[in-house]
Coordinates of C-alpha atoms in Angstrom, one line a residue:
M1 CA -51.1 218.8 -25.2
P2 CA -50.9 217.2 -21.7
T3 CA -51.5 213.5 -21.3
L4 CA -54.5 212.5 -19.3
T5 CA -54.3 209.9 -16.6
H6 CA -56.6 206.9 -16.6
E7 CA -58.5 208.4 -13.6
E8 CA -59.0 211.7 -15.4
I9 CA -60.3 209.9 -18.5
Q10 CA -62.6 207.9 -16.4
A11 CA -63.9 210.9 -14.6
G12 CA -64.4 212.8 -17.8
A13 CA -66.3 209.8 -19.4
I14 CA -68.7 209.7 -16.4
Q15 CA -69.2 213.4 -16.6
R16 CA -70.0 213.3 -20.3
L17 CA -72.3 210.4 -19.9
A18 CA -74.2 212.4 -17.3
Q19 CA -74.4 215.3 -19.7
I20 CA -75.8 213.1 -22.4
R21 CA -78.5 211.8 -20.0
L22 CA -79.3 215.3 -18.9
A23 CA -79.7 216.4 -22.5
A24 CA -82.0 213.5 -23.1
R25 CA -84.6 215.1 -20.9
N26 CA -85.1 217.6 -23.7
P27 CA -88.6 217.2 -25.3
R28 CA -86.7 216.9 -28.7
R29 CA -84.9 213.9 -27.5
W30 CA -85.3 212.2 -30.9
P31 CA -85.2 215.1 -33.3
G32 CA -85.6 212.9 -36.3
G33 CA -88.6 211.1 -34.9
D34 CA -92.3 211.9 -35.2
P35 CA -93.0 214.8 -32.8
N36 CA -96.5 213.3 -32.0
A37 CA -94.8 210.0 -30.9
Q38 CA -92.4 211.5 -28.4
A39 CA -94.7 211.0 -25.4
E40 CA -95.3 207.3 -26.5
A41 CA -91.5 206.8 -26.7
L42 CA -91.0 208.2 -23.2
N43 CA -93.4 205.6 -21.9
Y44 CA -91.2 202.8 -23.0
E45 CA -87.9 203.9 -21.4
W46 CA -88.4 201.7 -18.4
D47 CA -90.9 199.3 -20.0
L48 CA -88.8 196.9 -22.0
E49 CA -91.7 194.5 -22.4
G50 CA -94.0 197.2 -23.8
F51 CA -91.1 198.3 -26.1
T52 CA -90.8 194.7 -27.4
R53 CA -94.5 194.2 -28.0
R54 CA -94.8 197.6 -29.7
F55 CA -91.9 197.5 -32.1
F56 CA -91.2 193.8 -32.6
P57 CA -94.6 192.0 -32.9
H58 CA -93.0 189.8 -35.6
L59 CA -90.8 188.3 -32.9
C60 CA -93.5 187.9 -30.3
T61 CA -95.1 184.7 -31.7
A62 CA -95.7 183.1 -28.3
P63 CA -96.3 184.5 -24.8
F64 CA -93.1 185.5 -22.9
N65 CA -91.5 182.8 -20.8
P66 CA -90.0 183.3 -17.3
L67 CA -86.6 184.1 -18.7
H68 CA -88.0 187.0 -20.7
Q69 CA -90.1 188.2 -17.8
A70 CA -87.0 188.2 -15.6
I71 CA -85.1 190.4 -18.1
F72 CA -88.0 192.8 -18.3
A73 CA -88.2 193.0 -14.5
Q74 CA -84.4 193.6 -14.2
H75 CA -84.6 196.4 -16.7
H76 CA -87.4 198.1 -14.8
A77 CA -85.7 197.7 -11.5
R78 CA -82.5 199.3 -12.7
Q79 CA -83.8 202.9 -12.8
Q80 CA -82.4 205.1 -10.1
T81 CA -83.0 208.8 -9.3
L82 CA -80.1 211.1 -8.9
P83 CA -80.0 214.0 -6.4
T84 CA -80.9 216.3 -9.4
G85 CA -84.1 214.4 -9.9
Q86 CA -82.9 212.8 -13.1
V87 CA -83.8 209.1 -13.6
V88 CA -80.9 207.0 -15.0
P89 CA -80.1 203.3 -15.2
A90 CA -78.0 201.7 -12.5
R91 CA -74.6 200.8 -13.7
G92 CA -71.7 198.5 -13.1
Y93 CA -73.7 195.3 -13.1
R94 CA -72.2 191.9 -14.1
E95 CA -74.4 189.1 -15.2
A96 CA -74.0 185.5 -16.4
T97 CA -77.1 183.9 -18.0
A98 CA -77.3 180.3 -19.0
A99 CA -80.4 179.5 -21.0
P100 CA -81.4 176.6 -23.3
R101 CA -81.2 176.7 -27.0
G102 CA -84.5 177.9 -28.5
S103 CA -85.5 180.0 -25.5
A104 CA -85.1 183.3 -27.4
K105 CA -82.4 184.5 -24.9
T106 CA -80.4 186.2 -27.7
T107 CA -83.6 187.7 -29.2
I108 CA -84.4 189.6 -26.0
K109 CA -81.1 190.1 -24.2
G110 CA -78.7 190.3 -27.2
F111 CA -80.9 192.1 -29.7
I112 CA -83.9 194.0 -28.4
R113 CA -82.3 195.2 -25.2
P114 CA -79.2 196.6 -27.0
L115 CA -81.5 198.4 -29.5
H116 CA -83.4 199.9 -26.6
A117 CA -80.2 201.0 -24.9
L118 CA -79.1 202.7 -28.1
L119 CA -82.3 204.6 -28.7
Y120 CA -82.6 205.8 -25.1
Q121 CA -78.8 206.5 -24.9
H122 CA -78.5 204.2 -21.9
E123 CA -75.3 202.9 -23.4
R124 CA -72.8 205.1 -25.2
Y125 CA -70.3 202.5 -26.4
I126 CA -71.4 198.8 -26.8
L127 CA -69.1 195.9 -27.6
I128 CA -70.7 192.7 -28.8
G129 CA -68.6 189.6 -28.7
A130 CA -69.0 186.1 -30.0
A131 CA -67.0 182.9 -30.5
D132 CA -65.7 184.1 -33.9
F133 CA -65.6 187.5 -35.5
D134 CA -68.0 186.6 -38.3
L135 CA -70.7 185.7 -35.8
A136 CA -70.1 188.9 -33.8
R137 CA -70.3 190.9 -37.0
D138 CA -73.6 189.3 -37.9
K139 CA -75.0 190.2 -34.5
V140 CA -73.9 193.9 -35.0
K141 CA -75.2 193.9 -38.5
A142 CA -78.6 192.7 -37.3
L143 CA -78.9 195.7 -35.0
R144 CA -77.8 198.1 -37.7
D145 CA -80.3 196.6 -40.2
E146 CA -83.2 196.8 -37.7
L147 CA -82.5 200.5 -37.2
N148 CA -82.7 200.9 -40.9
D149 CA -85.6 198.6 -41.8
N150 CA -88.0 198.6 -38.8
A151 CA -90.5 201.2 -40.1
E152 CA -92.1 202.0 -36.7
L153 CA -88.7 202.4 -35.0
C154 CA -87.6 204.8 -37.7
R155 CA -90.9 206.8 -37.4
V156 CA -90.9 207.1 -33.6
Y157 CA -87.1 207.5 -33.0
G158 CA -86.0 208.8 -36.3
L159 CA -83.4 207.5 -38.8
Q160 CA -80.2 206.6 -37.0
Q161 CA -77.7 206.2 -39.9
T162 CA -74.5 208.2 -39.8
D163 CA -71.3 208.3 -41.8
T164 CA -70.0 205.4 -39.7
W165 CA -72.4 202.6 -40.6
T166 CA -70.6 199.3 -41.4
M167 CA -71.6 195.7 -40.7
N168 CA -69.2 195.4 -37.7
D169 CA -69.0 199.0 -36.4
F170 CA -71.6 201.8 -36.5
V171 CA -72.5 205.0 -34.8
T172 CA -76.1 206.2 -34.3
R173 CA -77.5 209.7 -34.5
T174 CA -78.1 209.4 -30.8
G175 CA -74.3 209.4 -30.4
C176 CA -73.9 205.7 -29.5
R177 CA -71.4 203.3 -31.0
V178 CA -71.7 199.5 -31.5
R179 CA -68.7 197.4 -32.4
A180 CA -68.1 193.7 -33.0
F181 CA -65.2 191.7 -31.4
S182 CA -64.1 188.1 -30.7
P183 CA -61.4 186.4 -28.6
R184 CA -59.1 186.9 -31.5
T185 CA -59.7 190.7 -31.7
H186 CA -57.2 193.1 -30.1
V187 CA -59.3 195.0 -27.6
R188 CA -56.9 196.3 -24.9
G189 CA -57.1 200.0 -24.2
L190 CA -60.2 200.7 -26.4
L191 CA -61.3 204.3 -26.3
W192 CA -63.8 206.2 -28.4
R193 CA -64.1 210.0 -28.0
G194 CA -62.6 209.5 -24.6
F195 CA -65.1 206.8 -23.6
R196 CA -64.4 203.3 -22.4
P197 CA -67.0 200.7 -23.4
T198 CA -70.2 201.1 -21.3
L199 CA -71.6 197.7 -22.2
I200 CA -69.7 194.5 -23.0
L201 CA -72.1 191.8 -24.3
L202 CA -70.7 188.3 -24.8
D203 CA -73.3 186.2 -26.6
D204 CA -72.3 182.6 -27.3
A205 CA -68.7 183.5 -26.9
E206 CA -67.4 179.9 -26.6
D207 CA -66.5 177.7 -29.5
P208 CA -67.9 174.1 -29.3
E209 CA -64.6 172.6 -30.4
A210 CA -62.3 174.9 -28.4
V211 CA -64.2 174.2 -25.2
L212 CA -63.2 170.5 -25.3
T213 CA -59.5 171.4 -24.8
E214 CA -58.4 172.3 -21.3
L215 CA -55.7 174.7 -22.5
R216 CA -58.1 176.6 -24.7
R217 CA -60.7 176.8 -21.9
A218 CA -58.0 178.3 -19.6
R219 CA -57.0 180.8 -22.3
L220 CA -60.6 182.0 -22.8
L221 CA -61.1 182.4 -19.1
G222 CA -57.8 184.3 -18.8
W223 CA -58.9 186.5 -21.8
L224 CA -62.0 187.5 -19.9
Q225 CA -60.3 188.1 -16.6
K226 CA -57.3 190.0 -18.0
D227 CA -58.6 191.8 -21.1
I228 CA -62.4 192.0 -21.1
A229 CA -63.0 192.8 -17.4
K230 CA -60.4 195.6 -17.6
L231 CA -61.8 197.2 -20.7
G232 CA -64.2 199.6 -19.0
T233 CA -64.6 201.4 -15.8
A234 CA -66.5 200.7 -12.6
D235 CA -69.6 201.8 -14.4
T236 CA -69.2 199.4 -17.3
N237 CA -71.9 196.7 -17.6
I238 CA -70.8 193.1 -18.5
D239 CA -73.4 190.7 -19.7
V240 CA -72.5 187.1 -20.6
I241 CA -75.2 184.9 -22.2
G242 CA -75.1 181.5 -23.7
T243 CA -75.4 177.7 -23.2
V244 CA -73.1 175.7 -20.9
L245 CA -71.0 173.7 -23.3
H246 CA -68.7 172.0 -20.8
P247 CA -68.7 171.6 -17.0
E248 CA -65.5 173.8 -16.9
S249 CA -66.4 176.3 -19.6
L250 CA -66.2 180.0 -19.2
L251 CA -69.9 180.4 -18.6
A252 CA -69.9 177.5 -16.1
H253 CA -67.1 179.4 -14.2
L254 CA -69.0 182.7 -14.2
L255 CA -72.2 181.1 -12.9
T256 CA -70.3 180.3 -9.7
N257 CA -68.4 183.5 -9.6
P258 CA -69.6 185.7 -6.7
G259 CA -68.8 188.8 -8.8
F260 CA -71.5 187.9 -11.3
R261 CA -75.2 187.7 -10.8
R262 CA -76.3 184.2 -11.8
H263 CA -79.3 183.4 -14.0
F264 CA -79.8 179.7 -14.8
Y265 CA -82.6 178.1 -16.9
R266 CA -83.5 174.7 -18.2
A267 CA -85.9 173.7 -20.9
V268 CA -87.5 171.0 -18.7
L269 CA -88.1 172.1 -15.2
Q270 CA -89.6 168.8 -14.1
F271 CA -89.8 165.5 -15.9
A272 CA -93.1 163.6 -16.0
D273 CA -93.4 161.4 -12.9
G274 CA -97.0 160.0 -13.0
P275 CA -97.5 156.4 -12.3
D276 CA -98.0 155.4 -15.9
A277 CA -95.7 158.1 -17.5
W278 CA -92.5 156.0 -17.8
T279 CA -94.3 153.0 -19.5
L280 CA -96.2 155.3 -21.9
W281 CA -93.2 157.3 -22.9
A282 CA -91.3 154.0 -23.5
Q283 CA -94.1 152.9 -25.8
W284 CA -94.1 156.3 -27.5
R285 CA -90.3 156.0 -28.0
E286 CA -90.6 152.6 -29.7
L287 CA -93.0 154.2 -32.2
V288 CA -90.5 157.0 -32.9
L289 CA -87.6 154.6 -33.3
D290 CA -89.3 152.3 -35.9
L291 CA -87.5 153.3 -39.1
S292 CA -89.6 150.8 -41.1
D293 CA -92.7 153.0 -40.4
E294 CA -92.6 156.0 -42.7
E295 CA -95.4 157.6 -40.6
R296 CA -93.7 156.9 -37.3
L297 CA -93.7 160.5 -36.1
A298 CA -97.4 160.9 -36.9
H299 CA -98.2 157.6 -35.1
A300 CA -96.2 158.6 -32.1
H301 CA -97.9 162.0 -31.9
A302 CA -101.3 160.2 -32.2
F303 CA -100.3 157.9 -29.3
F304 CA -99.3 161.0 -27.3
L305 CA -102.6 162.7 -27.9
A306 CA -104.5 159.6 -26.8
H307 CA -102.5 159.4 -23.5
E308 CA -101.6 163.1 -23.1
A309 CA -102.8 163.6 -19.5
A310 CA -101.0 160.6 -18.1
M311 CA -97.8 161.3 -20.1
L312 CA -97.6 164.9 -19.0
Q313 CA -98.5 164.3 -15.3
G314 CA -95.9 166.0 -13.1
S315 CA -94.0 167.6 -16.0
E316 CA -93.1 171.3 -16.3
V317 CA -91.3 173.1 -19.0
L318 CA -89.8 176.6 -19.3
W319 CA -91.9 177.7 -22.3
P320 CA -95.0 175.5 -22.8
E321 CA -96.7 178.1 -25.1
N322 CA -94.0 177.6 -27.7
P323 CA -94.8 174.5 -29.8
T324 CA -91.1 173.8 -30.4
Q325 CA -90.5 173.9 -26.6
S326 CA -93.4 171.7 -25.4
Y327 CA -92.7 168.7 -23.4
E328 CA -93.5 166.3 -26.3
A329 CA -91.2 168.4 -28.6
L330 CA -88.4 168.3 -26.1
M331 CA -88.7 164.5 -25.6
L332 CA -88.6 164.1 -29.4
D333 CA -85.5 166.2 -29.5
R334 CA -84.0 164.0 -26.8
V335 CA -84.6 160.8 -28.8
I336 CA -83.5 162.1 -32.2
Y337 CA -80.3 164.0 -31.1
G338 CA -79.3 161.9 -28.1
E339 CA -78.9 162.3 -24.4
A340 CA -75.6 164.2 -24.5
A341 CA -76.9 166.9 -26.9
F342 CA -80.2 167.2 -25.0
F343 CA -78.7 167.7 -21.6
Q344 CA -76.1 170.1 -22.9
E345 CA -78.3 172.2 -25.2
R346 CA -81.6 172.0 -23.4
Q347 CA -80.7 171.5 -19.8
N348 CA -77.3 173.3 -19.5
E349 CA -75.9 170.1 -18.0
P350 CA -73.2 168.9 -20.3
L351 CA -71.8 165.4 -19.6
A352 CA -68.7 165.3 -17.4
D353 CA -65.6 164.3 -19.2
T354 CA -65.3 161.3 -16.9
R355 CA -68.5 159.8 -18.1
Y356 CA -68.4 157.2 -20.9
L357 CA -70.3 158.3 -24.0
F358 CA -71.5 154.9 -25.1
D359 CA -73.3 152.3 -22.9
M360 CA -72.4 149.2 -24.9
D361 CA -74.3 147.0 -22.5
A362 CA -77.5 148.7 -23.7
A363 CA -76.4 148.9 -27.4
A364 CA -78.3 147.0 -30.1
Y365 CA -76.5 143.9 -31.5
C366 CA -77.2 142.2 -34.8
T367 CA -76.2 138.9 -36.3
P368 CA -74.9 138.7 -39.9
H369 CA -75.7 135.6 -42.0
P370 CA -74.6 134.6 -45.5
D371 CA -77.8 136.0 -47.0
S372 CA -79.2 138.4 -44.3
V373 CA -78.8 140.2 -41.1
T374 CA -80.9 139.5 -38.0
R375 CA -81.7 142.8 -36.3
A376 CA -81.7 143.3 -32.5
D377 CA -85.5 143.0 -32.5
G378 CA -85.3 139.6 -34.3
R379 CA -86.4 140.8 -37.7
T380 CA -84.5 139.4 -40.7
V381 CA -83.2 141.9 -43.3
Y382 CA -82.1 140.2 -46.5
Y383 CA -79.1 141.7 -48.4
L384 CA -81.5 142.5 -51.2
D385 CA -82.9 145.2 -48.9
V386 CA -79.4 146.5 -48.2
P387 CA -78.5 148.9 -51.0
D388 CA -75.6 150.6 -49.4
V389 CA -72.3 149.2 -48.2
G390 CA -69.2 151.2 -47.2
A391 CA -66.1 151.2 -45.2
F392 CA -63.6 153.6 -43.7
Y393 CA -59.9 153.1 -42.9
D394 CA -58.0 155.0 -40.3
P395 CA -54.4 153.9 -40.7
S396 CA -51.6 153.7 -38.2
L397 CA -48.1 154.0 -39.4
G398 CA -45.9 153.3 -36.4
R399 CA -47.4 155.5 -33.7
R400 CA -47.7 153.4 -30.5
R401 CA -50.9 154.9 -29.2
D402 CA -52.7 154.7 -32.5
C403 CA -54.6 151.7 -33.7
A404 CA -55.1 150.9 -37.4
A405 CA -58.9 150.6 -37.7
C406 CA -61.3 149.9 -40.5
A407 CA -65.1 149.3 -40.1
V408 CA -67.6 148.0 -42.6
V409 CA -71.1 149.4 -42.4
L410 CA -74.3 148.3 -44.2
R411 CA -77.4 150.4 -44.5
D412 CA -80.8 148.9 -45.3
R413 CA -83.6 150.6 -47.2
W414 CA -85.3 151.7 -44.0
G415 CA -82.3 153.5 -42.6
Y416 CA -80.9 151.1 -40.1
E417 CA -77.2 150.7 -40.1
Y418 CA -75.1 147.7 -39.1
V419 CA -71.4 147.5 -38.3
V420 CA -70.9 143.9 -39.6
D421 CA -67.1 143.7 -39.6
A422 CA -64.0 145.6 -38.4
Y423 CA -60.2 145.5 -38.2
C424 CA -58.6 147.0 -35.2
T425 CA -55.0 146.6 -34.1
N426 CA -51.9 148.6 -33.1
T427 CA -49.3 145.9 -33.7
D428 CA -49.4 145.2 -37.5
S429 CA -47.0 146.7 -40.0
P430 CA -48.4 148.8 -42.8
E431 CA -48.0 145.9 -45.3
V432 CA -50.0 143.6 -43.0
Q433 CA -52.6 146.3 -42.5
Y434 CA -53.1 146.6 -46.3
E435 CA -53.5 142.9 -46.7
A436 CA -56.1 142.7 -43.8
I437 CA -58.1 145.6 -45.2
T438 CA -58.1 144.1 -48.6
D439 CA -59.5 140.8 -47.1
L440 CA -62.1 142.8 -45.3
L441 CA -63.3 144.6 -48.4
W442 CA -63.3 141.4 -50.4
R443 CA -65.3 139.5 -47.8
W444 CA -68.1 142.1 -48.0
Q445 CA -67.6 143.2 -51.6
V446 CA -67.4 146.8 -50.4
P447 CA -67.8 149.1 -53.4
V448 CA -66.4 152.3 -51.7
I449 CA -64.1 153.1 -48.9
G450 CA -63.0 156.3 -47.3
V451 CA -59.3 156.6 -46.3
E452 CA -57.9 159.1 -43.9
V453 CA -55.0 160.9 -45.6
N454 CA -54.0 163.5 -43.1
G455 CA -50.3 164.3 -43.4
F456 CA -48.0 161.8 -44.9
Q457 CA -50.7 159.1 -45.2
S458 CA -51.7 160.6 -48.6
L459 CA -50.0 157.8 -50.5
I460 CA -52.0 155.0 -48.8
P461 CA -55.0 155.0 -51.3
D462 CA -52.6 154.3 -54.2
T463 CA -51.0 151.4 -52.2
L464 CA -54.3 150.0 -51.2
R465 CA -55.6 150.3 -54.8
Q466 CA -52.7 148.1 -55.9
K467 CA -53.5 145.5 -53.3
I468 CA -57.1 145.4 -54.4
A469 CA -56.1 145.0 -58.1
A470 CA -53.7 142.2 -57.2
R471 CA -56.5 140.4 -55.2
A472 CA -58.9 140.7 -58.1
Q473 CA -56.3 139.3 -60.5
A474 CA -55.6 136.4 -58.1
E475 CA -59.4 135.6 -57.8
G476 CA -59.8 135.9 -61.6
V477 CA -62.6 138.4 -61.4
S478 CA -63.3 142.0 -62.2
W479 CA -63.4 143.9 -58.9
S480 CA -62.6 147.5 -57.9
V481 CA -63.2 149.7 -54.9
D482 CA -63.7 153.5 -55.1
M483 CA -61.2 155.3 -52.9
L484 CA -62.3 158.4 -51.1
P485 CA -59.3 160.3 -49.6
V486 CA -60.5 162.3 -46.6
T487 CA -58.7 165.0 -44.7
H488 CA -60.2 165.7 -41.3
T489 CA -60.7 169.3 -40.2
R490 CA -63.4 168.9 -37.6
N491 CA -62.6 167.9 -34.0
K492 CA -62.5 164.1 -33.6
I493 CA -64.5 164.1 -30.3
L494 CA -67.3 166.1 -32.0
R495 CA -67.3 163.7 -34.9
I496 CA -67.6 160.7 -32.7
K497 CA -70.3 162.3 -30.6
T498 CA -72.6 162.3 -33.6
L499 CA -72.9 158.5 -33.3
E500 CA -74.4 158.7 -29.8
P501 CA -78.1 159.0 -30.6
Y502 CA -77.9 156.3 -33.3
V503 CA -76.3 153.9 -30.8
V504 CA -78.7 154.8 -28.0
N505 CA -81.7 154.4 -30.3
G506 CA -80.6 151.2 -31.9
W507 CA -80.4 152.8 -35.4
L508 CA -76.7 151.8 -35.5
Q509 CA -76.3 148.1 -34.5
F510 CA -73.1 146.1 -33.9
S511 CA -72.3 142.6 -35.0
R512 CA -71.8 140.2 -32.1
R513 CA -68.7 138.9 -33.9
L514 CA -66.8 142.2 -34.0
P515 CA -63.2 142.2 -32.5
A516 CA -63.2 142.6 -28.7
A517 CA -60.6 145.4 -29.0
Y518 CA -62.9 147.3 -31.3
L519 CA -66.0 147.1 -29.0
R520 CA -63.8 147.9 -26.0
Q521 CA -62.8 151.2 -27.6
F522 CA -66.5 152.1 -27.8
A523 CA -67.2 151.1 -24.2
E524 CA -64.2 153.0 -22.9
F525 CA -64.5 156.1 -25.0
L526 CA -64.3 159.4 -23.0
P527 CA -64.9 162.7 -24.6
I528 CA -61.5 164.0 -23.6
E529 CA -58.5 164.7 -25.9
N530 CA -56.0 161.7 -25.8
A531 CA -57.9 160.1 -22.9
S532 CA -58.4 156.7 -24.6
R533 CA -57.9 154.9 -27.9
D534 CA -60.7 156.1 -30.2
D535 CA -59.7 154.8 -33.6
G536 CA -62.5 152.3 -33.7
P537 CA -65.3 154.8 -33.0
D538 CA -63.6 157.3 -35.3
C539 CA -63.4 154.9 -38.3
T540 CA -67.0 153.9 -37.6
E541 CA -68.2 157.5 -37.8
G542 CA -66.3 157.8 -41.1
A543 CA -67.9 154.6 -42.5
V544 CA -71.4 155.8 -41.5
R545 CA -70.8 159.0 -43.5
V546 CA -69.5 157.0 -46.5
V547 CA -72.5 154.7 -46.5
R548 CA -74.8 157.7 -46.3
G549 CA -73.2 159.2 -49.3
I550 CA -72.1 162.4 -47.5
F551 CA -68.4 161.7 -47.4
D552 CA -67.6 164.8 -49.4
R553 CA -69.1 166.9 -46.4
R554 CA -67.8 164.7 -43.6
S555 CA -65.5 167.2 -42.0
P556 CA -67.3 170.6 -42.0
K557 CA -65.4 173.5 -40.7

């Protein structure tokens, strides 16, 4: 049997695709479907909005936003008429779409549109990629399950199940294949029945941890340029959708690539700029931040309703009809989860690596006393109202860049947390560190401490336990501290970033007596690998988790 050249295979694939489209003009286009519904089905071939409303009313819980309308318009505009009179979709497009979380970008572009393409045979071989294979498989499985479970789809277009019907790879009765893949999947040279992939859909293909590392960002970009872009032919469509996770991420590069059509959306199109807006939103924010008020969110909402017109003056959002995407909901999201998360996930404007994460000049500072803590707002919190005390120790055993750091955190009954003491140095020997940590724990009578035990540090808890026992014996009292060995598996930068909203909102306050070296590490922290010393912020994040009682889940994969 002679070996076909790439050009011959490509030409054959295009010819076969044309034959499929020509056959699709047959009145029995969907032989398994209701014959009386064929005319209705034909009406939706170029009406993606009508298709969505007709078969997915359970997903249409709010009016479509401008992102959805643009997708519908693109679909309608892509029909072209061949010299034979046949109407087919235009091919060979490349698109990059950045849209905020919660905008239903995946629902329309990564779910409903691929289903439409399968049922109308607009795409013969679809690859769906995501950051990891499990996520990609779930996306493919969702398509497969919808073809099985959506009663109206099955009635109009017929049952699509064939012998190839797995969670990550299936073939429909219309002769179309869908397959999952990820950056770790071998995809070079993919062929199916002589066909190259006709649609490559990358949906949230970037990993939040991997995107923080320059080398891994470069590898992912190279993977797209060398592997993905070469998978198909000139007729292959490539669609990349997601949220911009980093200023130099894959999606950020594609948005400026002239070979890709750019679609960029933000949740907030215009922030409120009325004469009283800033003052009113500041008052609203104070209500939200008052942890001593159990009804704070209800009180803040009542305040908003009383001043709604003034607070919304000049504002504009992408999807005002969706309650979770209203201006008030987005401002609440901004307060609760912090500026960094808001501008990344909602505005597609991730902070540049060169921007310090913590503004320590604006941070809240408390003053510890023998019997109480004075909060930043001047309120006195007695230790009787502080039920939780914890610490975390990040040791340093001889590495020059590392500091040994330990932070003590108190948590009052309303949820405010206070960093009242800390140890932070890169000069002391391990023996001196253990003595200093023991003094710190004794001074605050800390009942529980987490200890990082990555690698050879696993013997530290036993050594520290011996020091504590010796101290108790010397003081002539019964005293013990629970040791919680912790092995980190989650990226350190992502761990530290979780502190940002608590620092900004004054929910995590710092003693004015903390060591200067410790506070300097917070002030100079950059979200870049090895850019600065970060042991102080890292041990504080650990102590916060310890004091919240979630130390056993502190490093989720």
